Amino acid sequence: MSLAYLSSRSSRWLVGVSAMLALPAAMANERVQVVTSFSILADMVENVGGEHVEVTSLVAADGDAHVYSPSPGDARALANADLVVFNGLLFEGWMERLISASDYSGALVTATDGIEPLSLAEHQEHDEHDEHGHDDHDEHAHGSEDPHGWQDMQQAQVYVANIRDGLIDADGDNADVYRANAEQYLQEIAEVDAEIRALIDEIPASTSVITGHDSFGYFSSAYGVNFLSPVGLSTEADPSGASMAALVDVIAEENVQALFHENMTNQSIITQLSEETGLPIAGTLYADALAAEGEASTYLGMMRHNAQVLHDALAQPGHEEPGHDDHAHSHDHAEHDHSEHSH
């Protein structure tokens, strides 16, 4: 056997090994590069896109999209993206400027397109956040509609459909895969939605709870728990002394049973309310960001976690309503507060 033959075989073997080693990198480059504004959307995209997408979330798990300041690296990420997915309804007030600064001209998905948005007048606001300077900060101010649509899992189905259609536009070759993944994910969303309803049904209808900021309007509308907050829709606002005092009065007047921390808001406010009222802090809810690890590190897990924490704190025999008249009185009182405190 000649040296030339051995050399030729060796060369072909090396070329073959090199090609195999390059394959994963080539496959990675072929994946659709998707940039999402925050972690909940990133998880949704990963569920619909599967192995065909590589997702970058600008605001990481446990991060606060309300007060996020984009970096030059974020602009570069957008410039290299095939698809950009953001919530809309002014949830990310910084997003439009970032898109402009990055010169991104590709496909955009506004996840809330087609949902039925709640107006701020449709759920209670006890904070009167105009007085806190919230609306002076255009980059974090919301419009007249609540942007937290994912807190109602039926609205989240619209998010998934929009993401599916965006991926198909960006990568038509894998359209059937995206449709099949979306269908499976929508079925899982419906199942968790049913689980949440079963858990929340065991909580008395007039029960009120207090969280770090006003992000659970859709959850309240969909599932029936009344949420109050010391600040408005933005975590940037700090409550005034007057609004904190008013909340203490509301706790005394309404059927407030528990306080809850949020994973990405200032916990000292809720801790102060607990100290002033003697109400327990019953756990941590996830509103605008996934957890970095654990059950709440996925959207479905986050929603299941929130419902379970609420159920465990509130579905107690001592919380049962004594009669229909009391429930109606509580509802009337909530409507009265609504007119006084709505935006």
Coordinates of C-alpha atoms in Angstrom, one line a residue:
M1 CA 0.0 0.0 0.0
S2 CA 1.6 3.3 -1.1
L3 CA 2.2 6.3 1.0
A4 CA 0.2 8.3 -1.5
Y5 CA -2.9 6.1 -1.0
L6 CA -2.6 6.4 2.8
S7 CA -2.2 10.1 2.6
S8 CA -5.3 10.3 0.3
R9 CA -7.4 8.2 2.7
S10 CA -6.2 10.3 5.7
S11 CA -7.1 13.5 3.9
R12 CA -10.6 12.3 3.1
W13 CA -11.1 11.1 6.7
L14 CA -10.1 14.5 8.1
V15 CA -12.4 16.3 5.7
G16 CA -15.3 14.0 6.8
V17 CA -14.6 14.6 10.5
S18 CA -14.3 18.4 9.9
A19 CA -17.7 18.4 8.1
M20 CA -19.3 16.5 11.0
L21 CA -17.8 18.9 13.5
A22 CA -19.1 21.9 11.5
L23 CA -22.6 20.5 11.3
P24 CA -23.9 21.7 14.7
A25 CA -22.6 25.2 14.0
A26 CA -24.3 25.2 10.6
M27 CA -27.5 24.0 12.1
A28 CA -27.3 26.8 14.8
N29 CA -26.8 29.3 12.1
E30 CA -29.9 28.1 10.2
R31 CA -32.1 28.5 13.3
V32 CA -34.3 31.5 13.3
Q33 CA -32.8 34.2 15.4
V34 CA -35.6 35.6 17.6
V35 CA -35.3 38.5 20.0
T36 CA -38.0 39.0 22.6
S37 CA -38.5 41.9 24.9
F38 CA -38.9 39.9 28.1
S39 CA -38.8 36.4 29.5
I40 CA -42.5 35.3 29.3
L41 CA -42.5 36.0 25.5
A42 CA -39.1 34.1 25.2
D43 CA -40.7 31.0 26.7
M44 CA -43.7 31.2 24.4
V45 CA -41.4 31.5 21.3
E46 CA -39.3 28.5 22.4
N47 CA -42.5 26.4 22.8
V48 CA -43.7 27.3 19.4
G49 CA -40.4 27.4 17.6
G50 CA -38.8 24.4 19.2
E51 CA -35.4 23.3 17.7
H52 CA -35.8 25.7 14.8
V53 CA -35.3 28.9 16.9
E54 CA -32.6 30.5 18.9
V55 CA -34.2 33.0 21.3
T56 CA -32.6 36.0 23.1
S57 CA -34.6 37.8 25.7
L58 CA -33.6 41.4 26.3
V59 CA -35.0 41.5 29.8
A60 CA -33.9 38.3 31.6
A61 CA -35.8 36.2 34.1
D62 CA -36.6 38.1 37.3
G63 CA -36.0 41.3 35.4
D64 CA -38.2 44.3 35.4
A65 CA -39.3 45.4 31.9
H66 CA -40.9 48.6 33.3
V67 CA -37.6 50.2 34.2
Y68 CA -35.2 48.4 31.8
S69 CA -32.6 50.5 30.0
P70 CA -31.4 48.9 26.7
S71 CA -27.7 48.5 26.1
P72 CA -25.7 48.8 22.9
G73 CA -25.5 45.0 22.9
D74 CA -29.3 44.9 22.7
A75 CA -29.2 47.1 19.6
R76 CA -26.7 44.7 18.0
A77 CA -28.9 41.7 19.0
L78 CA -31.8 43.3 17.1
A79 CA -29.7 44.1 14.1
N80 CA -28.8 40.4 13.8
A81 CA -32.4 39.1 14.4
D82 CA -34.7 37.5 11.9
L83 CA -37.8 38.2 14.1
V84 CA -38.5 40.5 17.0
V85 CA -41.4 39.8 19.4
F86 CA -42.6 42.3 21.9
N87 CA -45.8 42.8 24.0
G88 CA -47.1 46.1 22.8
L89 CA -49.8 48.3 24.6
L90 CA -46.8 50.4 25.7
F91 CA -45.6 47.7 28.1
E92 CA -42.1 48.3 26.8
G93 CA -42.0 52.0 26.4
W94 CA -38.3 51.8 25.4
M95 CA -38.8 49.2 22.6
E96 CA -39.7 51.6 19.7
R97 CA -36.6 53.7 20.3
L98 CA -34.4 50.6 20.5
I99 CA -35.8 49.2 17.2
S100 CA -35.1 52.6 15.6
A101 CA -31.6 52.8 17.0
S102 CA -30.7 49.3 15.8
D103 CA -31.9 49.9 12.2
Y104 CA -33.9 46.7 12.4
S105 CA -36.1 46.3 9.4
G106 CA -37.2 42.7 9.7
A107 CA -40.4 41.1 10.9
L108 CA -42.1 42.4 14.0
V109 CA -44.7 40.6 16.2
T110 CA -46.8 42.6 18.6
A111 CA -48.0 39.8 20.8
T112 CA -51.1 41.6 22.0
D113 CA -52.5 42.2 18.5
G114 CA -56.1 41.0 18.5
I115 CA -56.6 40.6 22.3
E116 CA -59.4 42.4 24.1
P117 CA -57.5 44.9 26.2
L118 CA -58.8 46.0 29.5
S119 CA -59.0 49.7 29.9
L120 CA -57.5 51.1 33.1
A121 CA -61.0 52.1 34.1
E122 CA -62.1 48.5 34.0
H123 CA -60.1 47.4 37.1
Q124 CA -59.5 49.1 40.4
E125 CA -56.6 51.5 40.8
H126 CA -56.1 52.6 44.4
D127 CA -52.8 54.4 43.7
E128 CA -53.8 57.5 41.8
H129 CA -50.4 57.1 40.1
D130 CA -50.6 60.4 38.2
E131 CA -49.6 62.1 41.4
H132 CA -46.5 59.9 41.8
G133 CA -44.9 61.3 38.6
H134 CA -45.4 58.0 36.8
D135 CA -46.8 59.6 33.6
D136 CA -43.8 62.1 33.6
H137 CA -41.6 59.1 32.6
D138 CA -42.7 58.5 29.0
E139 CA -40.4 55.5 28.6
H140 CA -42.2 53.6 31.3
A141 CA -45.7 55.1 31.1
H142 CA -48.6 53.0 29.9
G143 CA -51.4 54.2 27.8
S144 CA -55.1 53.9 28.6
E145 CA -55.0 50.1 28.3
D146 CA -53.6 47.4 30.6
P147 CA -50.8 45.7 28.8
H148 CA -50.5 42.5 31.1
G149 CA -52.7 40.4 28.8
W150 CA -50.7 37.1 29.4
Q151 CA -52.3 37.0 32.9
D152 CA -55.5 35.7 31.3
M153 CA -54.6 32.4 29.7
Q154 CA -57.4 32.8 27.1
Q155 CA -55.7 36.1 26.0
A156 CA -52.4 34.2 26.0
Q157 CA -53.8 32.0 23.2
V158 CA -53.8 35.1 21.0
Y159 CA -50.2 35.7 21.9
V160 CA -49.3 32.2 20.8
A161 CA -51.2 32.6 17.5
N162 CA -49.3 35.8 16.8
I163 CA -46.0 34.2 17.5
R164 CA -46.8 31.2 15.3
D165 CA -47.7 33.5 12.4
G166 CA -44.6 35.5 12.9
L167 CA -42.4 32.5 12.8
I168 CA -44.1 31.2 9.7
D169 CA -43.5 34.6 8.0
A170 CA -39.8 34.4 9.0
D171 CA -39.3 30.7 8.2
G172 CA -42.0 29.4 5.9
D173 CA -40.0 26.2 5.3
N174 CA -40.9 25.0 8.8
A175 CA -44.5 26.3 8.8
D176 CA -46.0 22.9 9.5
V177 CA -43.8 22.4 12.5
Y178 CA -44.7 25.8 13.9
R179 CA -48.4 25.1 13.4
A180 CA -48.1 21.7 15.1
N181 CA -46.1 23.0 18.1
A182 CA -48.5 25.9 18.5
E183 CA -51.5 23.6 18.5
Q184 CA -49.9 21.4 21.2
Y185 CA -48.9 24.5 23.3
L186 CA -52.5 25.9 23.0
Q187 CA -53.9 22.6 24.3
E188 CA -51.5 22.8 27.3
I189 CA -52.5 26.4 27.9
A190 CA -56.2 25.4 27.9
E191 CA -55.5 22.6 30.4
V192 CA -53.6 24.9 32.8
D193 CA -56.4 27.5 32.4
A194 CA -58.9 24.8 33.6
E195 CA -56.6 23.9 36.5
I196 CA -56.5 27.6 37.5
R197 CA -60.3 28.0 37.4
A198 CA -60.7 24.9 39.6
L199 CA -58.3 26.3 42.2
I200 CA -59.7 29.8 42.2
D201 CA -63.3 28.6 42.4
E202 CA -62.5 27.5 46.0
I203 CA -61.6 31.1 47.0
P204 CA -64.6 33.2 48.2
A205 CA -65.7 35.6 45.5
S206 CA -65.3 38.8 47.5
T207 CA -61.7 38.1 48.7
S208 CA -59.2 40.8 48.0
V209 CA -55.4 40.5 48.0
I210 CA -52.6 43.1 47.7
T211 CA -49.5 42.8 45.5
G212 CA -46.5 45.0 44.6
H213 CA -47.9 46.7 41.5
D214 CA -51.1 46.7 39.5
S215 CA -50.4 43.8 37.0
F216 CA -53.1 41.3 37.8
G217 CA -56.1 43.0 36.2
Y218 CA -56.5 40.3 33.5
F219 CA -56.1 37.5 36.1
S220 CA -58.8 39.2 38.2
S221 CA -61.1 39.6 35.2
A222 CA -60.6 36.0 34.1
Y223 CA -60.6 34.2 37.4
G224 CA -62.3 36.4 39.9
V225 CA -59.8 37.4 42.6
N226 CA -59.7 41.1 43.4
F227 CA -56.2 42.5 43.3
L228 CA -55.2 45.8 44.9
S229 CA -51.9 47.6 44.7
P230 CA -50.0 50.4 46.4
V231 CA -48.6 51.6 43.1
G232 CA -49.9 51.7 39.5
L233 CA -49.1 49.7 36.4
S234 CA -45.4 50.7 36.5
T235 CA -43.0 49.4 39.1
E236 CA -41.1 52.7 38.8
A237 CA -43.6 54.6 40.9
D238 CA -43.3 54.7 44.6
P239 CA -46.5 55.1 46.7
S240 CA -47.0 58.3 48.6
G241 CA -47.7 58.3 52.3
A242 CA -51.3 59.2 51.6
S243 CA -51.8 56.3 49.3
M244 CA -50.2 53.9 51.8
A245 CA -52.5 55.2 54.5
A246 CA -55.5 54.8 52.1
L247 CA -54.5 51.2 51.5
V248 CA -54.4 50.5 55.2
D249 CA -58.0 51.8 55.4
V250 CA -59.0 49.7 52.4
I251 CA -57.5 46.6 54.1
A252 CA -59.7 47.3 57.1
E253 CA -62.8 47.9 55.1
E254 CA -62.6 45.2 52.4
N255 CA -62.1 41.5 52.7
V256 CA -58.3 41.6 52.3
Q257 CA -56.9 38.3 53.5
A258 CA -53.3 38.3 52.5
L259 CA -50.4 40.3 51.0
F260 CA -48.1 38.9 48.3
H261 CA -44.6 39.8 47.2
E262 CA -43.8 39.9 43.5
N263 CA -40.5 38.5 42.1
M264 CA -39.5 41.7 40.4
T265 CA -40.8 44.6 42.5
N266 CA -39.7 46.4 45.6
Q267 CA -40.6 44.0 48.5
S268 CA -40.2 46.6 51.2
I269 CA -43.6 48.2 50.4
I270 CA -45.5 45.0 51.0
T271 CA -43.4 44.3 54.1
Q272 CA -44.3 47.7 55.5
L273 CA -48.0 47.1 54.9
S274 CA -47.7 43.7 56.6
E275 CA -46.1 45.3 59.6
E276 CA -48.7 48.1 59.8
T277 CA -51.7 45.8 59.4
G278 CA -50.7 42.5 60.8
L279 CA -51.7 40.7 57.6
P280 CA -49.4 37.9 56.6
I281 CA -47.3 37.8 53.5
A282 CA -48.6 34.7 51.9
G283 CA -46.0 34.1 49.2
T284 CA -44.5 35.3 46.0
L285 CA -46.4 35.8 42.8
Y286 CA -44.9 36.2 39.3
A287 CA -46.3 39.0 37.3
D288 CA -44.1 40.4 34.6
A289 CA -41.1 38.0 34.6
L290 CA -40.4 34.3 34.9
A291 CA -38.3 32.9 37.7
A292 CA -34.7 32.1 36.9
E293 CA -35.2 28.5 38.0
G294 CA -37.9 26.2 39.4
E295 CA -41.6 25.8 38.5
A296 CA -42.2 29.5 37.7
S297 CA -39.3 29.5 35.1
T298 CA -41.8 28.7 32.4
Y299 CA -45.0 30.5 31.5
L300 CA -47.3 27.6 32.2
G301 CA -45.4 26.9 35.5
M302 CA -45.6 30.5 36.5
M303 CA -49.4 30.6 36.0
R304 CA -49.9 27.3 37.8
H305 CA -47.6 28.5 40.7
N306 CA -49.6 31.8 41.1
A307 CA -52.9 30.0 41.2
Q308 CA -51.6 27.4 43.7
V309 CA -50.1 30.1 46.0
L310 CA -53.4 32.1 46.0
H311 CA -55.4 28.9 46.6
D312 CA -53.2 27.8 49.5
A313 CA -53.4 31.2 51.2
L314 CA -57.1 32.0 50.6
A315 CA -59.1 28.8 50.1
Q316 CA -59.7 28.3 53.9
P317 CA -62.9 27.4 55.7
G318 CA -62.8 30.6 57.7
H319 CA -62.9 32.6 54.5
E320 CA -66.2 31.3 53.3
E321 CA -68.9 33.9 52.7
P322 CA -71.7 33.7 55.3
G323 CA -74.4 34.7 52.8
H324 CA -75.3 36.1 49.4
D325 CA -76.2 39.5 50.8
D326 CA -72.7 40.0 52.2
H327 CA -71.2 39.1 48.8
A328 CA -73.4 41.6 47.1
H329 CA -72.5 44.3 49.6
S330 CA -68.8 43.6 49.0
H331 CA -69.3 43.9 45.3
D332 CA -71.1 47.3 45.7
H333 CA -68.2 48.5 47.9
A334 CA -65.7 47.5 45.2
E335 CA -67.7 49.4 42.6
H336 CA -67.7 52.5 44.9
D337 CA -63.9 52.3 45.3
H338 CA -63.5 51.8 41.6
S339 CA -65.2 55.2 40.9
E340 CA -63.0 57.0 43.4
H341 CA -59.7 55.5 42.5
S342 CA -59.9 54.7 38.8
H343 CA -57.4 56.2 36.4

